[in-house]
PDB file of C-alpha atoms in Angstrom:
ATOM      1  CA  UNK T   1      78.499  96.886 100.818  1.00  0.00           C
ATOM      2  CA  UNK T   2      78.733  94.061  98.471  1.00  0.00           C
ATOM      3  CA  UNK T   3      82.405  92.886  96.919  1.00  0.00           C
ATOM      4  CA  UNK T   4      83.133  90.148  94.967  1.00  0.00           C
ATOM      5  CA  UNK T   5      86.212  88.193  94.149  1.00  0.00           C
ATOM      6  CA  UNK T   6      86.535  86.261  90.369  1.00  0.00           C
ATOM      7  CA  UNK T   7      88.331  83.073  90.704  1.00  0.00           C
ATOM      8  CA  UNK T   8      90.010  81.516  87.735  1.00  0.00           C
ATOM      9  CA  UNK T   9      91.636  77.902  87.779  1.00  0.00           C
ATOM     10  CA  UNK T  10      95.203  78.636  88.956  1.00  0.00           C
ATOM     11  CA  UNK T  11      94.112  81.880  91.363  1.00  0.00           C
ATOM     12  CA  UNK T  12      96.138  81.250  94.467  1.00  0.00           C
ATOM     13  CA  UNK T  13      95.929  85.225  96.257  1.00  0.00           C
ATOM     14  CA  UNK T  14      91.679  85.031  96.020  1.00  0.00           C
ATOM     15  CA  UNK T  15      91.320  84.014  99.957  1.00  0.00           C
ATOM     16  CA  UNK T  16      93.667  86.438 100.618  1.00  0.00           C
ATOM     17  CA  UNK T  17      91.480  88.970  98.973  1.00  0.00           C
ATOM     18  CA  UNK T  18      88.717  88.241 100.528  1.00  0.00           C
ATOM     19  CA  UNK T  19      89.910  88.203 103.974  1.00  0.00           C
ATOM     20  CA  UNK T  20      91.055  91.808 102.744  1.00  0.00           C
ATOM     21  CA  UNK T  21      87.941  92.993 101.818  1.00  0.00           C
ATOM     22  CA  UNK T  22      85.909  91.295 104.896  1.00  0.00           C
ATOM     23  CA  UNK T  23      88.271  93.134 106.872  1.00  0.00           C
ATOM     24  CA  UNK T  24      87.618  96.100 105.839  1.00  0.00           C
ATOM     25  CA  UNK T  25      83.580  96.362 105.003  1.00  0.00           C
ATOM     26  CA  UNK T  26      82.663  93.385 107.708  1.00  0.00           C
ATOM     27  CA  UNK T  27      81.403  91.078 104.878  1.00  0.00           C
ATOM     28  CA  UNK T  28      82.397  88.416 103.219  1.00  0.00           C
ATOM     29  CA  UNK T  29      83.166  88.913  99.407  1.00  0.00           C
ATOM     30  CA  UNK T  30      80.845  86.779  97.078  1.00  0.00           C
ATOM     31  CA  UNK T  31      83.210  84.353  95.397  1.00  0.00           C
ATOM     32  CA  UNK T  32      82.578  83.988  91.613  1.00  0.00           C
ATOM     33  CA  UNK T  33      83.720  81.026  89.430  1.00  0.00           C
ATOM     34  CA  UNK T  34      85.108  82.417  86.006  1.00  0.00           C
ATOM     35  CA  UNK T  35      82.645  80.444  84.018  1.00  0.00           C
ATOM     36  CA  UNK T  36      79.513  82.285  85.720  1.00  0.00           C
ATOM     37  CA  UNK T  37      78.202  84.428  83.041  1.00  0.00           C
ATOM     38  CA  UNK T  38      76.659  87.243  85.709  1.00  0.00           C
ATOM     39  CA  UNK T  39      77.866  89.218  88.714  1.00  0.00           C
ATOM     40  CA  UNK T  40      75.522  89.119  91.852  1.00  0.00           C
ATOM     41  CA  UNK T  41      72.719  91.461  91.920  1.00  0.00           C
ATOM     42  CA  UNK T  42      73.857  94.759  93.564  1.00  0.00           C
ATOM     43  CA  UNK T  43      77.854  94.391  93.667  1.00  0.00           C
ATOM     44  CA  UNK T  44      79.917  97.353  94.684  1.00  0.00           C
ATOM     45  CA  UNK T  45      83.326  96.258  94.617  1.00  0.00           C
ATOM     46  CA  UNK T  46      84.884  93.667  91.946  1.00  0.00           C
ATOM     47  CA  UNK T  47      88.467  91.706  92.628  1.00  0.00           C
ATOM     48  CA  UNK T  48      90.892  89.678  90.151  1.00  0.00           C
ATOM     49  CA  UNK T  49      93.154  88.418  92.555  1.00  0.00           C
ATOM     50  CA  UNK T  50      96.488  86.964  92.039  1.00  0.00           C
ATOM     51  CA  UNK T  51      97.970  83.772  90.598  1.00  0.00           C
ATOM     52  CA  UNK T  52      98.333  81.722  87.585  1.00  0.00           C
ATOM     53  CA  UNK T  53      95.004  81.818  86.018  1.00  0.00           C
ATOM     54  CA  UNK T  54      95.241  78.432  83.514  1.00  0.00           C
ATOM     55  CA  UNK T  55      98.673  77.814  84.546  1.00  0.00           C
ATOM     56  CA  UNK T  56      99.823  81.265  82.328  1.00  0.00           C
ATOM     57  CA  UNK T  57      99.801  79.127  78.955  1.00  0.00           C
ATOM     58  CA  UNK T  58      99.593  81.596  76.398  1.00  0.00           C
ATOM     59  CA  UNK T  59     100.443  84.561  77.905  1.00  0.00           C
ATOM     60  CA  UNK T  60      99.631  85.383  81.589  1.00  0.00           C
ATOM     61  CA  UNK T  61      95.870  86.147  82.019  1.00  0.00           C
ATOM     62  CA  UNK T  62      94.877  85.648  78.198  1.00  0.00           C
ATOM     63  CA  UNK T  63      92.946  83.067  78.772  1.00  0.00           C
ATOM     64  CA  UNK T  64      91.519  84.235  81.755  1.00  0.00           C
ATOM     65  CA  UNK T  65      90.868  87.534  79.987  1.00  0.00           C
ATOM     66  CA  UNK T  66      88.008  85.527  77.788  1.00  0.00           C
ATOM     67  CA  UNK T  67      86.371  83.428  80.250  1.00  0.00           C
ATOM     68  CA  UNK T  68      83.027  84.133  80.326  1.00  0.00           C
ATOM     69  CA  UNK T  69      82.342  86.011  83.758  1.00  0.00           C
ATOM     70  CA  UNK T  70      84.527  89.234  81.879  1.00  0.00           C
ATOM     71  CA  UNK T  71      81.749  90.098  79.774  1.00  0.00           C
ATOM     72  CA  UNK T  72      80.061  91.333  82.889  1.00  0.00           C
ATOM     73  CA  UNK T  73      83.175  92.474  84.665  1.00  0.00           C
ATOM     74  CA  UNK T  74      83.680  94.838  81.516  1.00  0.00           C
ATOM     75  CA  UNK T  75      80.076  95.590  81.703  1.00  0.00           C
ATOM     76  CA  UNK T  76      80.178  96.734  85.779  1.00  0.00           C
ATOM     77  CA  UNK T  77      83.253  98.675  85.524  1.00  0.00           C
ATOM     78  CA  UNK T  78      81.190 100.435  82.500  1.00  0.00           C
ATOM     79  CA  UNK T  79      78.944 101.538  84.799  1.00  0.00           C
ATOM     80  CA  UNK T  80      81.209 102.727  87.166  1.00  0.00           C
ATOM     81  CA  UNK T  81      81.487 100.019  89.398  1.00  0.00           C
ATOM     82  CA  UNK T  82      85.073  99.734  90.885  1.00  0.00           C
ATOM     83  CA  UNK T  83      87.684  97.152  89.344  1.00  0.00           C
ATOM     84  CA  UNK T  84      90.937  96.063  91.248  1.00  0.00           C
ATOM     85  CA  UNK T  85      92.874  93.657  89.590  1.00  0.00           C
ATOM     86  CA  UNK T  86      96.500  92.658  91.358  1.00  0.00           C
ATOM     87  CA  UNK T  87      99.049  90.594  89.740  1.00  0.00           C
ATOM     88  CA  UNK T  88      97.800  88.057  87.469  1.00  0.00           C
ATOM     89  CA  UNK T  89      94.533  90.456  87.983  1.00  0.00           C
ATOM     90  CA  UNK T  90      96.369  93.323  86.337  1.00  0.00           C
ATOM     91  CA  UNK T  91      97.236  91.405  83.624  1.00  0.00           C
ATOM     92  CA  UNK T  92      93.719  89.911  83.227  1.00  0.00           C
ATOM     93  CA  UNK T  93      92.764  93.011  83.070  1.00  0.00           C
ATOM     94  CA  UNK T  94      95.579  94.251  80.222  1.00  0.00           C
ATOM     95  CA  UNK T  95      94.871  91.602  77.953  1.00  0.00           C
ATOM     96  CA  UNK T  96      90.879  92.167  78.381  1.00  0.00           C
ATOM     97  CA  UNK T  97      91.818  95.631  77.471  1.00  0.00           C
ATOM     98  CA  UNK T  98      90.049  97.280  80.493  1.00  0.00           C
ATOM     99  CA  UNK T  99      94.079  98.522  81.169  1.00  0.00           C
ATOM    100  CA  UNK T 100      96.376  99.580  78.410  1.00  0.00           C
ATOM    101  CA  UNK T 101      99.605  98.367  78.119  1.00  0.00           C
ATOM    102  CA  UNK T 102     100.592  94.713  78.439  1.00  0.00           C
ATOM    103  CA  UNK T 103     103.233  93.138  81.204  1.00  0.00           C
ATOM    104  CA  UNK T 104     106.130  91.034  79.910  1.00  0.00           C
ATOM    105  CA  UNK T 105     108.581  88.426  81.678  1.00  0.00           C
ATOM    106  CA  UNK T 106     110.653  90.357  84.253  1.00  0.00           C
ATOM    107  CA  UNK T 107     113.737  91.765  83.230  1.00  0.00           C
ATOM    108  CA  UNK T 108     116.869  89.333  83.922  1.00  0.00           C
ATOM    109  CA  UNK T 109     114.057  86.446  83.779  1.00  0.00           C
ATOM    110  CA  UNK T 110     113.586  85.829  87.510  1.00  0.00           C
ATOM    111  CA  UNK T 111     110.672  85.937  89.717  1.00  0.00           C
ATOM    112  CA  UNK T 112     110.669  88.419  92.383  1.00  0.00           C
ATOM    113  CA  UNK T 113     109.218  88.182  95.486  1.00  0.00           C
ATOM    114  CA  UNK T 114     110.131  90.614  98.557  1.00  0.00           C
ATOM    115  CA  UNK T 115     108.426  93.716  99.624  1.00  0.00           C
ATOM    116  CA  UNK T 116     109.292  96.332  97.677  1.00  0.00           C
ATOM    117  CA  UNK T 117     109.466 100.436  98.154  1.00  0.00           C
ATOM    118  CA  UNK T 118     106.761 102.035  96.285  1.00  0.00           C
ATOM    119  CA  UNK T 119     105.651 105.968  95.228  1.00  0.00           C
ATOM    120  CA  UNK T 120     102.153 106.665  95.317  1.00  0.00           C
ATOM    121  CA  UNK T 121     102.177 109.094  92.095  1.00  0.00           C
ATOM    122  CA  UNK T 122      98.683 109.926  92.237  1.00  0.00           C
ATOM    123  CA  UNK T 123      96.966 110.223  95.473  1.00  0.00           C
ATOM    124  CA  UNK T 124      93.461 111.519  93.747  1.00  0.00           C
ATOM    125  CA  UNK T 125      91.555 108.401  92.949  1.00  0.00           C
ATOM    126  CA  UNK T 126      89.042 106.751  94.647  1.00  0.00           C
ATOM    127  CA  UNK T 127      91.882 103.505  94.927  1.00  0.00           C
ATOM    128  CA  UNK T 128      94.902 105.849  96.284  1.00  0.00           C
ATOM    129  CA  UNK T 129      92.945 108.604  97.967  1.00  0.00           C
ATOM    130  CA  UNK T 130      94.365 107.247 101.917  1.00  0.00           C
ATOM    131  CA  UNK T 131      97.545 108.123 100.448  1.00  0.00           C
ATOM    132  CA  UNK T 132      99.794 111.128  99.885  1.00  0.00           C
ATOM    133  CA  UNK T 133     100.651 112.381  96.906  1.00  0.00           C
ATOM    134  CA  UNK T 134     104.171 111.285  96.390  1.00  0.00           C
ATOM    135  CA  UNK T 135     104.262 109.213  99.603  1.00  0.00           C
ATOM    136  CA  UNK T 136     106.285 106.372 100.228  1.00  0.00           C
ATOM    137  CA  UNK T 137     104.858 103.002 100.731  1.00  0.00           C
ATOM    138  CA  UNK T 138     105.976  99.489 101.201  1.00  0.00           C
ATOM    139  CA  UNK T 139     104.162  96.637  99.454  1.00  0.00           C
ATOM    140  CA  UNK T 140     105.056  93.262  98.687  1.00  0.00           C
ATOM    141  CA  UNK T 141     105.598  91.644  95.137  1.00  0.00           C
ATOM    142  CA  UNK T 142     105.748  88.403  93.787  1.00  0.00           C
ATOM    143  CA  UNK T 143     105.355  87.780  90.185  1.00  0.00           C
ATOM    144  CA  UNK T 144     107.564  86.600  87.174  1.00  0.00           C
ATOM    145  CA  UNK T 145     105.562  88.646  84.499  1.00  0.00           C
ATOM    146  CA  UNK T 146     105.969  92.005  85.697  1.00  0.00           C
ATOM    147  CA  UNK T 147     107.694  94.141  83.580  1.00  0.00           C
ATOM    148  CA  UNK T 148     105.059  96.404  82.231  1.00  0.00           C
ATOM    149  CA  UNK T 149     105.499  97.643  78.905  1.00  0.00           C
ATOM    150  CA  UNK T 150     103.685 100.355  76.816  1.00  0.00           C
ATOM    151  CA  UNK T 151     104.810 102.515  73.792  1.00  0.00           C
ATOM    152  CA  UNK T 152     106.084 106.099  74.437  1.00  0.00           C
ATOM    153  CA  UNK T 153     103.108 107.603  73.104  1.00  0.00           C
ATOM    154  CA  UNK T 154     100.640 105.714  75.236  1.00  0.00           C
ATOM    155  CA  UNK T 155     103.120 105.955  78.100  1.00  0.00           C
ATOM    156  CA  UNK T 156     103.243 109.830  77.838  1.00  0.00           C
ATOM    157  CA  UNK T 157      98.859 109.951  78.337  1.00  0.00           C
ATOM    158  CA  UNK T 158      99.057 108.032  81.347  1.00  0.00           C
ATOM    159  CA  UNK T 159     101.315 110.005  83.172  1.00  0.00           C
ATOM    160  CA  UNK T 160      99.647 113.673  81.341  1.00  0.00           C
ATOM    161  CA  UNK T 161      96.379 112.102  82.900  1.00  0.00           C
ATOM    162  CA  UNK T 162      97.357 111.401  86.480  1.00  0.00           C
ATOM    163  CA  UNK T 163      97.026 107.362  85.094  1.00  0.00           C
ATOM    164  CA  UNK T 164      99.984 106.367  86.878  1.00  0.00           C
ATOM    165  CA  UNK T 165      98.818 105.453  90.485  1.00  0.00           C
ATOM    166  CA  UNK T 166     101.926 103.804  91.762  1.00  0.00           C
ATOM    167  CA  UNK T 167     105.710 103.445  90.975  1.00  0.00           C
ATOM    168  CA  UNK T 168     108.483 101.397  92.054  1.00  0.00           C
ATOM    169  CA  UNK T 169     111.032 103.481  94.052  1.00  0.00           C
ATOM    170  CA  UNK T 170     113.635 101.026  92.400  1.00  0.00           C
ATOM    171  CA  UNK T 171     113.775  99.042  88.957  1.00  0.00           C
ATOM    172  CA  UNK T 172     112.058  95.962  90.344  1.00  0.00           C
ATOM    173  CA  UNK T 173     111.178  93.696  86.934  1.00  0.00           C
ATOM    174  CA  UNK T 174     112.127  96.576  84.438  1.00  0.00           C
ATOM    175  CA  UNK T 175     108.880  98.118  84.016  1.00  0.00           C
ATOM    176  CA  UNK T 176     108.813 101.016  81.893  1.00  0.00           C
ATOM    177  CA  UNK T 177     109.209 104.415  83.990  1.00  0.00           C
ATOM    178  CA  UNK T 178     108.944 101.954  87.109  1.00  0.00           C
ATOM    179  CA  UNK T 179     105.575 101.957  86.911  1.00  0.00           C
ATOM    180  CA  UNK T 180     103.785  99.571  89.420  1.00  0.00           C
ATOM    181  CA  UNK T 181     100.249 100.460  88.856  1.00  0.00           C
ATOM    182  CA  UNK T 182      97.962 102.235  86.527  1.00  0.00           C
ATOM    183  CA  UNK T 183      94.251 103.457  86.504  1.00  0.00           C
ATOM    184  CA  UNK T 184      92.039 103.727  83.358  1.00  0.00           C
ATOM    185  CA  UNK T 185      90.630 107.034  82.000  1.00  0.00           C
ATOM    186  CA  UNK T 186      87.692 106.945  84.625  1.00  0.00           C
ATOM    187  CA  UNK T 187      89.844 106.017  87.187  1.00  0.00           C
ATOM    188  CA  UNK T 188      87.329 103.335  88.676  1.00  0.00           C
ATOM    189  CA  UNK T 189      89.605 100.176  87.126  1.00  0.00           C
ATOM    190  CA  UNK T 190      93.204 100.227  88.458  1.00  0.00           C
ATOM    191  CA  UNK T 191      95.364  97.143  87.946  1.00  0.00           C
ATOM    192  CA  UNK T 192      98.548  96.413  89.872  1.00  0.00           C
ATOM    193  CA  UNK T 193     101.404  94.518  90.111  1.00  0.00           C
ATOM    194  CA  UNK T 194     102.169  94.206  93.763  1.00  0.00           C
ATOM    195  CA  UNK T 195      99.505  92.981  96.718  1.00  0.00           C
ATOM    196  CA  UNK T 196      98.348  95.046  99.056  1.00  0.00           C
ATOM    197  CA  UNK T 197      96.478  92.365 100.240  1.00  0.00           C
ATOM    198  CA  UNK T 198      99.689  91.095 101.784  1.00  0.00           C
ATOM    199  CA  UNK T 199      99.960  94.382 103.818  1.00  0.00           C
ATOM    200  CA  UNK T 200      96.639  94.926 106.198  1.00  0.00           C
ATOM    201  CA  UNK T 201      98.160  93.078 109.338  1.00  0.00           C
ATOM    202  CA  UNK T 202     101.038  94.167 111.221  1.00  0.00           C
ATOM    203  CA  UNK T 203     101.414  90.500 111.454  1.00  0.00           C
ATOM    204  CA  UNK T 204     102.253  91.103 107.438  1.00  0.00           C
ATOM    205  CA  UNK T 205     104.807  93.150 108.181  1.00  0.00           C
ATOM    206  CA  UNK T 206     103.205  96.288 107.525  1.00  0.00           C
ATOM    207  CA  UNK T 207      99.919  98.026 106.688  1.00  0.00           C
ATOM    208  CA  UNK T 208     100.607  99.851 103.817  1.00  0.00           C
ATOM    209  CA  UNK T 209      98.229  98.084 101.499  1.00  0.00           C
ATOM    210  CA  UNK T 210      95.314  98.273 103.865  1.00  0.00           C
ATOM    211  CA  UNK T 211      94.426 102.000 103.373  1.00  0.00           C
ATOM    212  CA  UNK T 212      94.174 101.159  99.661  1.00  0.00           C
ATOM    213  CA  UNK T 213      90.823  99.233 100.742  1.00  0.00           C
ATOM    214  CA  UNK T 214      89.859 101.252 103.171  1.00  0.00           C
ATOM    215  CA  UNK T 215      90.007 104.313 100.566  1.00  0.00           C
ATOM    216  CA  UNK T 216      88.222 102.008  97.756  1.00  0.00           C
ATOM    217  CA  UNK T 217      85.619 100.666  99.921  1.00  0.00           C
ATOM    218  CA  UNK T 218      84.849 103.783 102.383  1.00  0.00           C
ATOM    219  CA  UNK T 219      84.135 106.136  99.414  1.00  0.00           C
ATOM    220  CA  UNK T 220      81.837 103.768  98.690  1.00  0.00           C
ATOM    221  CA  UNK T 221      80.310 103.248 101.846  1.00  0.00           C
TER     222      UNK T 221
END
């Protein structure tokens, strides 16, 4: 099992990935600098962790979105390969259009950060399948761009295809229909806003994040 984790200037969660994913498969994760221009030979598992890749200038994760290492991120998860992107790795992923949708400031303009209650909506991909369908979860959060926004009509496709993977039990950032988390139409990229790589220690406060891995990475196995 090889994983890798992309690290932009500003990631901040991309240790805390990695101890994730040694955790679960037993070996470390192959860090990759955003300005490599290929994955390592033979990777089964790609990252975007969480932060504030180039400080968010722009908009968050547009610049990250065109360094040059997502050219062969878009390439992998072409193939197949599976794509996790939390946080600022969701909204790499949005504005490298791997995702649809986008994710705006937070409603009321503050940054949240507690553990929030989450649904698992769709407990059929290869991301959510250690879940129950409709099963209720505790993650934590801890972003000030949250709020993800898409119009009706794209909105309406995700949830008619079993796209939405997670959703807030409560209006968190204002996200539209509470969604937290969202899988694309081959359901091998999924992009989310809160970190279940802050829940796979009881020492965390919970473990609700780690069967996400262990789901991802034992299908795999």
């Amino acid at each position: 099992m090889k994983t890798a984790v992309i690290v932009f200037p500003g990631s901040n969660c991309d240790r805390d990935m990695a101890v994730a994913l040694e955790t679960v498969t037993g070996n470390a994760p192959a860090m990759v600098w955003h300005r490599e221009t290929a994955l390592p030979d033979g990777i089964d598992f790609i990252a975007l962790p969480g932060g504030f890749s180039y400080g968010d200038y722009l908009r968050s994760g547009a610049m990250a979105a065109r360094s040059p290492i997502l050219a062969a991120v878009t390439e992998a998860a072409g193939r197949g390969v599976p794509v996790l992107g939390v946080c600022n790795g969701f909204q790499v992923l949005t504005e490298a259009q791997l995702l649809p949708g986008a994710l705006m400031r937070n409603a009321g303009l503050n940054f949240v950060c507690r553990t929030v209650p989450l649904t698992v909506e769709n407990s059929q991909s290869l991301f959510t399948a250690g879940y129950k369908a409709g099963e209720a979860i505790d993650i934590p959060v801890a972003h000030h761009d949250g709020n993800y926004f898409a119009d009706a009509e794209t909105l309406d496709r995700l949830e008619g295809e079993g796209r939405v993977a997670f959703r807030y039990a409560d209006s968190v950032n204002g996200s539209a229909r509470n969604i937290a988390g969202v899988l694309n139409d081959t359901g091998n990229v999924l992009g989310m806003m809160p970190h279940p790589e802050r829940a796979i220690d009881r020492a965390h406060g919970g473990t609700d994040g780690l069967r996400l891995f262990e789901a991802a990475l034992g299908v795999l196995a």
